[in-house]
Short mmCIF file of C-alpha atoms in Angstrom, two decimals:
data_model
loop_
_atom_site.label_atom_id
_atom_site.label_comp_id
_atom_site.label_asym_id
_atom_site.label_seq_id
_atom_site.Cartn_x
_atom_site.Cartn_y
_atom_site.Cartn_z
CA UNK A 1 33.82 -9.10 1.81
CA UNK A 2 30.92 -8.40 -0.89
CA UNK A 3 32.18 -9.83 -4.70
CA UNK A 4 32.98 -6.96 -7.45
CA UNK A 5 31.52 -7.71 -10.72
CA UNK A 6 32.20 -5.58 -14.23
CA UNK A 7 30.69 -5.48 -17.49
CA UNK A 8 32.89 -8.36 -18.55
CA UNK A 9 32.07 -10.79 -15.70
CA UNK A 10 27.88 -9.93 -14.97
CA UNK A 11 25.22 -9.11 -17.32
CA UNK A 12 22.03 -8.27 -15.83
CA UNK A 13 18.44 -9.55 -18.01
CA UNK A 14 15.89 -7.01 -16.14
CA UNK A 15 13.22 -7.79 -18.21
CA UNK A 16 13.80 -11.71 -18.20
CA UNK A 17 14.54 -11.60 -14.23
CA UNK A 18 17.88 -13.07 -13.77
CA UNK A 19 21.41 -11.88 -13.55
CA UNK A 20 24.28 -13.66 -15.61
CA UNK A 21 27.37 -14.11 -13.44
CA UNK A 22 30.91 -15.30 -14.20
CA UNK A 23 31.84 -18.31 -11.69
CA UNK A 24 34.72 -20.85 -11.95
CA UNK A 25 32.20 -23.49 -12.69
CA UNK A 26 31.09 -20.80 -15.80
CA UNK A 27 28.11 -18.78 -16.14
CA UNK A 28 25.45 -18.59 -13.81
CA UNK A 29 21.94 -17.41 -14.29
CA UNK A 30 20.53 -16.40 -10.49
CA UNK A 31 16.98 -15.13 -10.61
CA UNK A 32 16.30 -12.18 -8.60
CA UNK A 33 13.22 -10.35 -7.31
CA UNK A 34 12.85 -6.35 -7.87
CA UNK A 35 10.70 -4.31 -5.71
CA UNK A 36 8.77 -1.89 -8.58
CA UNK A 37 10.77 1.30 -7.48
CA UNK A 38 13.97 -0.30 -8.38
CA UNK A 39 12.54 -1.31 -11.19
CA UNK A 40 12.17 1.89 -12.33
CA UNK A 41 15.04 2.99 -11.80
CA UNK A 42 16.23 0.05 -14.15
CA UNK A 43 14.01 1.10 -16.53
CA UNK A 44 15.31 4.64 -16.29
CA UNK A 45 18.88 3.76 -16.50
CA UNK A 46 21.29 3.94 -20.14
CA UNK A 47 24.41 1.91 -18.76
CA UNK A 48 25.54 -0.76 -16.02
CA UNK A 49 28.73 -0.12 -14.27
CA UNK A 50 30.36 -2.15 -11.16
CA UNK A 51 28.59 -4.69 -8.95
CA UNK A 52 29.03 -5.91 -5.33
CA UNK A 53 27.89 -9.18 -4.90
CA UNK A 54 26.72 -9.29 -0.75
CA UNK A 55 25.80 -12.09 1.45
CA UNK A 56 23.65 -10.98 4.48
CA UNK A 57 21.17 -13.33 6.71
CA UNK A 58 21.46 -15.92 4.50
CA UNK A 59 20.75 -13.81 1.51
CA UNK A 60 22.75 -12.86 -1.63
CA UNK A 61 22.31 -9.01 -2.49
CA UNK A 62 23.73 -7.25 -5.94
CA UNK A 63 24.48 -3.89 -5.37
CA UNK A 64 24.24 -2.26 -9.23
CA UNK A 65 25.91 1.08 -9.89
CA UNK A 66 23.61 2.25 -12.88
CA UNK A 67 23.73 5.86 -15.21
CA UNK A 68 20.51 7.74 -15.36
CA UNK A 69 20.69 10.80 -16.87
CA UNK A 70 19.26 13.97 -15.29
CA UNK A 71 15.96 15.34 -16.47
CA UNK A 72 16.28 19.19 -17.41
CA UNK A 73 15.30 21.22 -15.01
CA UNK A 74 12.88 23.58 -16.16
CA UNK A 75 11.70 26.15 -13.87
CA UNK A 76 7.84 26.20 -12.77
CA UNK A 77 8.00 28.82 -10.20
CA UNK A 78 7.52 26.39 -7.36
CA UNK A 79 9.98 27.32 -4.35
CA UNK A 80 9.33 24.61 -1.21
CA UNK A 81 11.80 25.00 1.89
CA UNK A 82 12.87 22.16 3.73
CA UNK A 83 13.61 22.42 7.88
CA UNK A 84 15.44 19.74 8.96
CA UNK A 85 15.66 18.57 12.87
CA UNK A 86 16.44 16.12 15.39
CA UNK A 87 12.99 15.95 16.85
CA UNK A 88 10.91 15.97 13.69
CA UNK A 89 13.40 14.59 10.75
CA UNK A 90 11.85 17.07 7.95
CA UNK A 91 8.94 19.73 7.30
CA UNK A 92 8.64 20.98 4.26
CA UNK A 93 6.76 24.71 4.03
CA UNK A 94 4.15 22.95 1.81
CA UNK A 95 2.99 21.31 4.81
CA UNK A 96 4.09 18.55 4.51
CA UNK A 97 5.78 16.54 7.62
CA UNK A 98 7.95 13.90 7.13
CA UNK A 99 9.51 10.55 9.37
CA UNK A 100 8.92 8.22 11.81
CA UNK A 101 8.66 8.13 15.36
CA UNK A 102 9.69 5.00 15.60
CA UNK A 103 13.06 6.20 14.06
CA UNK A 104 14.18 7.90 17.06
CA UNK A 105 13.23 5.09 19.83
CA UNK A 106 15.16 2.76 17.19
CA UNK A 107 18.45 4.88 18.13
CA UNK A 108 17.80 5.06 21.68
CA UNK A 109 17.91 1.06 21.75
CA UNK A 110 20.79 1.30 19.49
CA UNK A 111 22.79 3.30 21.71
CA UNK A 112 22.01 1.34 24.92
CA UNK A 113 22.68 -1.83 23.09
CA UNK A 114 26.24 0.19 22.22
CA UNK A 115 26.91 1.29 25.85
CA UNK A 116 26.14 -2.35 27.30
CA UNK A 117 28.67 -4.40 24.81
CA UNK A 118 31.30 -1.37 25.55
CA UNK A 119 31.07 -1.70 29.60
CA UNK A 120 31.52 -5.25 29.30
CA UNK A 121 34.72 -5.05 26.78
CA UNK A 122 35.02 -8.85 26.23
CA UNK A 123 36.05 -9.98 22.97
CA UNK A 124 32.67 -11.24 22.26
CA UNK A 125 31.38 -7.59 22.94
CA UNK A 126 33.96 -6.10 20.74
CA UNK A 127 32.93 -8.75 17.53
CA UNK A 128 29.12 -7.43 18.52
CA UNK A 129 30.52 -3.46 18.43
CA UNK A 130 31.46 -4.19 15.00
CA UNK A 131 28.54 -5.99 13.67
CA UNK A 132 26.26 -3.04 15.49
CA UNK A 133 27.87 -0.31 13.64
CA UNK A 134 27.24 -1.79 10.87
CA UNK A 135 23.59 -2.10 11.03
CA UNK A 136 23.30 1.31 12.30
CA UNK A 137 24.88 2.54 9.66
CA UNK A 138 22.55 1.05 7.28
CA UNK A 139 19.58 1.76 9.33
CA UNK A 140 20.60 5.15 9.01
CA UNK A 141 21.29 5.29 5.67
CA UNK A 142 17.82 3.56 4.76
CA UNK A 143 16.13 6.49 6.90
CA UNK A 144 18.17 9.13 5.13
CA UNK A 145 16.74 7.15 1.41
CA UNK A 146 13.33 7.14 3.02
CA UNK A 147 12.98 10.59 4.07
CA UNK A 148 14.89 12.05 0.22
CA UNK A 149 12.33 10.02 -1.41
CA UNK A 150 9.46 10.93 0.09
CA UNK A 151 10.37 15.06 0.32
CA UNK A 152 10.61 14.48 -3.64
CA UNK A 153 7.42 12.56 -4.12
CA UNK A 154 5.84 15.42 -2.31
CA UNK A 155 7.03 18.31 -4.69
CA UNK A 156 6.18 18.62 -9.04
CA UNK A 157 8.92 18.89 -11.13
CA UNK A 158 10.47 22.27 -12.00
CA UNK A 159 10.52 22.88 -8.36
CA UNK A 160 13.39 24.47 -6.28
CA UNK A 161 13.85 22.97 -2.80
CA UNK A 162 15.45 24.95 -0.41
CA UNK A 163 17.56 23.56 2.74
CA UNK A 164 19.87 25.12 5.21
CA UNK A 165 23.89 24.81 4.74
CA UNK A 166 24.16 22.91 8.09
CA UNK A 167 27.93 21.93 7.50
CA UNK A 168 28.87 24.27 10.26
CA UNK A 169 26.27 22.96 12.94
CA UNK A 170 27.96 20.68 15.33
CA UNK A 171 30.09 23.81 16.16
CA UNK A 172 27.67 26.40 15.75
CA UNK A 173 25.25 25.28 17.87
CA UNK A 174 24.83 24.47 21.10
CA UNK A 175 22.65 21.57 21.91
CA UNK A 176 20.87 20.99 25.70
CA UNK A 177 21.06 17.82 26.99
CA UNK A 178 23.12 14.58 26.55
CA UNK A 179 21.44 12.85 24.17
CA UNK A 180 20.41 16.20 21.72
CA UNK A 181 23.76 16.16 21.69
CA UNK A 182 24.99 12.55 20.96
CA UNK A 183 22.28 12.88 17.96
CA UNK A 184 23.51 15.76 16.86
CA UNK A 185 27.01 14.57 16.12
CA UNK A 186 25.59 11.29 14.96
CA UNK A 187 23.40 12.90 12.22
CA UNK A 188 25.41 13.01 8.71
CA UNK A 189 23.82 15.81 7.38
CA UNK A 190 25.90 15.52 4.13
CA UNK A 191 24.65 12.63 3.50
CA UNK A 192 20.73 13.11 3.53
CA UNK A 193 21.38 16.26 1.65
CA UNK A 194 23.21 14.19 -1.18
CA UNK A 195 20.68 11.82 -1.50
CA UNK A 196 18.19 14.64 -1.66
CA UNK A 197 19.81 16.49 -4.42
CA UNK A 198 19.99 13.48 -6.60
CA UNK A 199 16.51 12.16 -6.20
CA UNK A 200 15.68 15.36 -6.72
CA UNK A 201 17.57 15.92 -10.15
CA UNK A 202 16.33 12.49 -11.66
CA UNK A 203 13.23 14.42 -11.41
CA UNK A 204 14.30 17.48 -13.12
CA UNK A 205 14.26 19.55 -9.50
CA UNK A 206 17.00 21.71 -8.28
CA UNK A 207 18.06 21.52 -4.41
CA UNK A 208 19.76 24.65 -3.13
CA UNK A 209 21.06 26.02 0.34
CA UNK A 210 20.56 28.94 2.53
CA UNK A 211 22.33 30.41 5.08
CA UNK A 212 20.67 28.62 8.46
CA UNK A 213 20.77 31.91 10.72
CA UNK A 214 17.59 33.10 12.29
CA UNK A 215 15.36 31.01 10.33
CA UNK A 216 13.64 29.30 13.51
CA UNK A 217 13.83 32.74 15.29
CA UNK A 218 12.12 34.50 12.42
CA UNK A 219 8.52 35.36 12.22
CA UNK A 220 7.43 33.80 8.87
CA UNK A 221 4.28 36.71 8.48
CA UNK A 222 6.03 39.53 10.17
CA UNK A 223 9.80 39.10 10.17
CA UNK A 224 10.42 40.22 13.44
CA UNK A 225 13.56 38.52 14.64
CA UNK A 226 13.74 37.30 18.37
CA UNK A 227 15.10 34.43 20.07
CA UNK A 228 12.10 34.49 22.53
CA UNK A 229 9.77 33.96 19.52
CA UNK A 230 10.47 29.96 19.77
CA UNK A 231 8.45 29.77 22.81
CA UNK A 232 9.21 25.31 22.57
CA UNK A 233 10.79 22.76 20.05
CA UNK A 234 7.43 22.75 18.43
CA UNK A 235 5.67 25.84 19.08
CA UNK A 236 6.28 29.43 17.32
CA UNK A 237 4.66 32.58 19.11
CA UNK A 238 5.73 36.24 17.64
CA UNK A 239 6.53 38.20 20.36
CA UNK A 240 5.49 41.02 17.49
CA UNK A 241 2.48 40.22 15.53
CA UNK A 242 1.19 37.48 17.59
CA UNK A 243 1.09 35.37 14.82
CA UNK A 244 1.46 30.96 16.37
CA UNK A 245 2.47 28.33 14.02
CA UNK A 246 4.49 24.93 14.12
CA UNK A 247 8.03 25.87 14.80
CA UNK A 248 9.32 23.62 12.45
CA UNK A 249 6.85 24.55 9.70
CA UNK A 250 7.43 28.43 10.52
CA UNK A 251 11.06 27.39 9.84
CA UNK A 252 10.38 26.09 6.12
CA UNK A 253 8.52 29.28 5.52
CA UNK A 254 11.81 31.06 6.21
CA UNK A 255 13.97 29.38 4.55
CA UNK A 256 12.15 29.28 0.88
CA UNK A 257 11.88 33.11 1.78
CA UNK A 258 15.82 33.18 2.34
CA UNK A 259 16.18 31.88 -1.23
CA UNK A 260 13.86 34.05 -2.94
CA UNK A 261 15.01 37.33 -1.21
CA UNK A 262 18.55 36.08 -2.54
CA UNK A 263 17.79 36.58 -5.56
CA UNK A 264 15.79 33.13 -6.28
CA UNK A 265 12.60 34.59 -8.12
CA UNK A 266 10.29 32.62 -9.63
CA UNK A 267 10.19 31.70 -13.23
CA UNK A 268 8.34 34.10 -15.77
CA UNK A 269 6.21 35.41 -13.34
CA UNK A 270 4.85 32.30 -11.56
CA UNK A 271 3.03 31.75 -8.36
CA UNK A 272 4.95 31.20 -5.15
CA UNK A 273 4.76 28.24 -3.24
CA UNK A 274 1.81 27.82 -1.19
CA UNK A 275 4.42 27.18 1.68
CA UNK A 276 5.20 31.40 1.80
CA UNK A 277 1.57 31.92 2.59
CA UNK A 278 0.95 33.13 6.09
CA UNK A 279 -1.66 30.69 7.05
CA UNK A 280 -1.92 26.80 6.41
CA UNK A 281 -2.79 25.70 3.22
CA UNK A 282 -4.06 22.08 2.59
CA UNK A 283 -1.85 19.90 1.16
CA UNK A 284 -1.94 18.69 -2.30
#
């Protein structure tokens, strides 16, 4: 069970490098080491709330709930969609593709490891179940931080990004295949998205969603809507125009071009993103 700190029993000294802690014995100072993105966070932050106080391989973690205020968003015309999969975690229609392969074999271990300990059903293998879900849930959860932060690196401020409204997916669509569809209902989609939007707004970008439909069926030059047009989970063919792209990357397109034909326009005038253009451009 971690330890809850408040403002009257912690007091944390960033800049000399310990933490101040109330103890029976009295105040402790514990020196702590700060990777430099949480240290700017730190820096960014106007107030210290709660802290959980967590022991975890033979290491004490503080869990800090800080205030940082949101930068204004200010509008630079800049519209990047976001496709988000199973297969390939994100592509953005900037071309930019992010995650890890190594992500997905990680699950596939985790779930065998899962399916072992519950065949055997031994009270041993039920402490393990426990101790499992937790770490997947954090490994998942450090993916999810991972992937946010590095869709916002990729982007300037004053720029909208666009995802799909995927509440509705585990009952809208129909997956092929056992484990498309264990993922599927193992993917917390809410989640990811959260994380997105408020990495996104500490750096004065807006996150917005589409409706999902026909955005990997949708030619991104022509328009022409068929199911046929996905000819693979990573290849796009118009049965129309001809035109071949990434599927995934076809799919950004679409959905920045969902948000602007909503009603999205650019601000004063400005250029699209680079993402609407037909062909690739390079990345930034």
């Amino acid at each position: 069970m971690p330890i809850r700190y408040d403002a009257r029993t912690y007091a944390l000294r960033a800049a000399k490098g310990y933490v101040s802690l109330a103890s029976v014995a009295g105040r402790l100072k514990v020196p702590f080491a700060l990777d430099p993105h949480t240290q700017g966070i730190l820096g960014q932050a106007v107030g210290f709330d709660s802290a959980d106080m967590i022991h975890r391989k033979g290491r004490f973690w503080l869990h800090i709930v800080v205030t940082i205020p949101d930068v204004e968003f200010q509008p630079s015309g800049d519209v990047v969609g976001v496709d988000m999969g199973l297969s390939r975690p994100a592509v953005c229609s900037h071309n930019r593709f992010f995650g890890k392969r190594r992500w997905k074999e990680i699950e596939r271990r985790y779930f065998r490891l899962r399916r072992s300990l519950q065949r055997k059903g031994t009270r041993s293998a039920k402490r393990h179940l426990r101790k499992l879900a937790g770490k997947v849930n954090r490994f998942r959860r450090d993916c999810d931080h991972v992937l946010s932060r590095r869709i916002v690196d990729s982007v300037q401020p004053g720029t909208v990004i666009v995802v799909e409204n995927l509440v509705d997916i585990r009952t809208r669509t129909k997956q092929r295949g056992r484990e498309s569809r264990r993922r599927l209902h193992s993917w917390s989609f809410a989640r990811l998205r959260s994380f997105l939007a408020y990495k996104a707004a500490a750096k004065g970008c807006k996150v917005v969603g589409v409706d999902p439909r026909h955005t990997s069926q949708m030619c991104s030059r022509c328009g022409h809507v068929h199911r046929r047009n996905r000819r693979s989970q990573s290849r796009f063919l118009c049965r129309a125009c001809g035109f071949e792209l990434n599927a995934d990357l076809n799919a950004a397109r679409n959905i920045a071009r969902k948000y602007l034909a909503s009603g999205g326009m650019p601000a004063a005038g400005g250029p699209l993103s680079t993402g609407l253009a037909c062909q690739p451009a390079q990345a930034g």
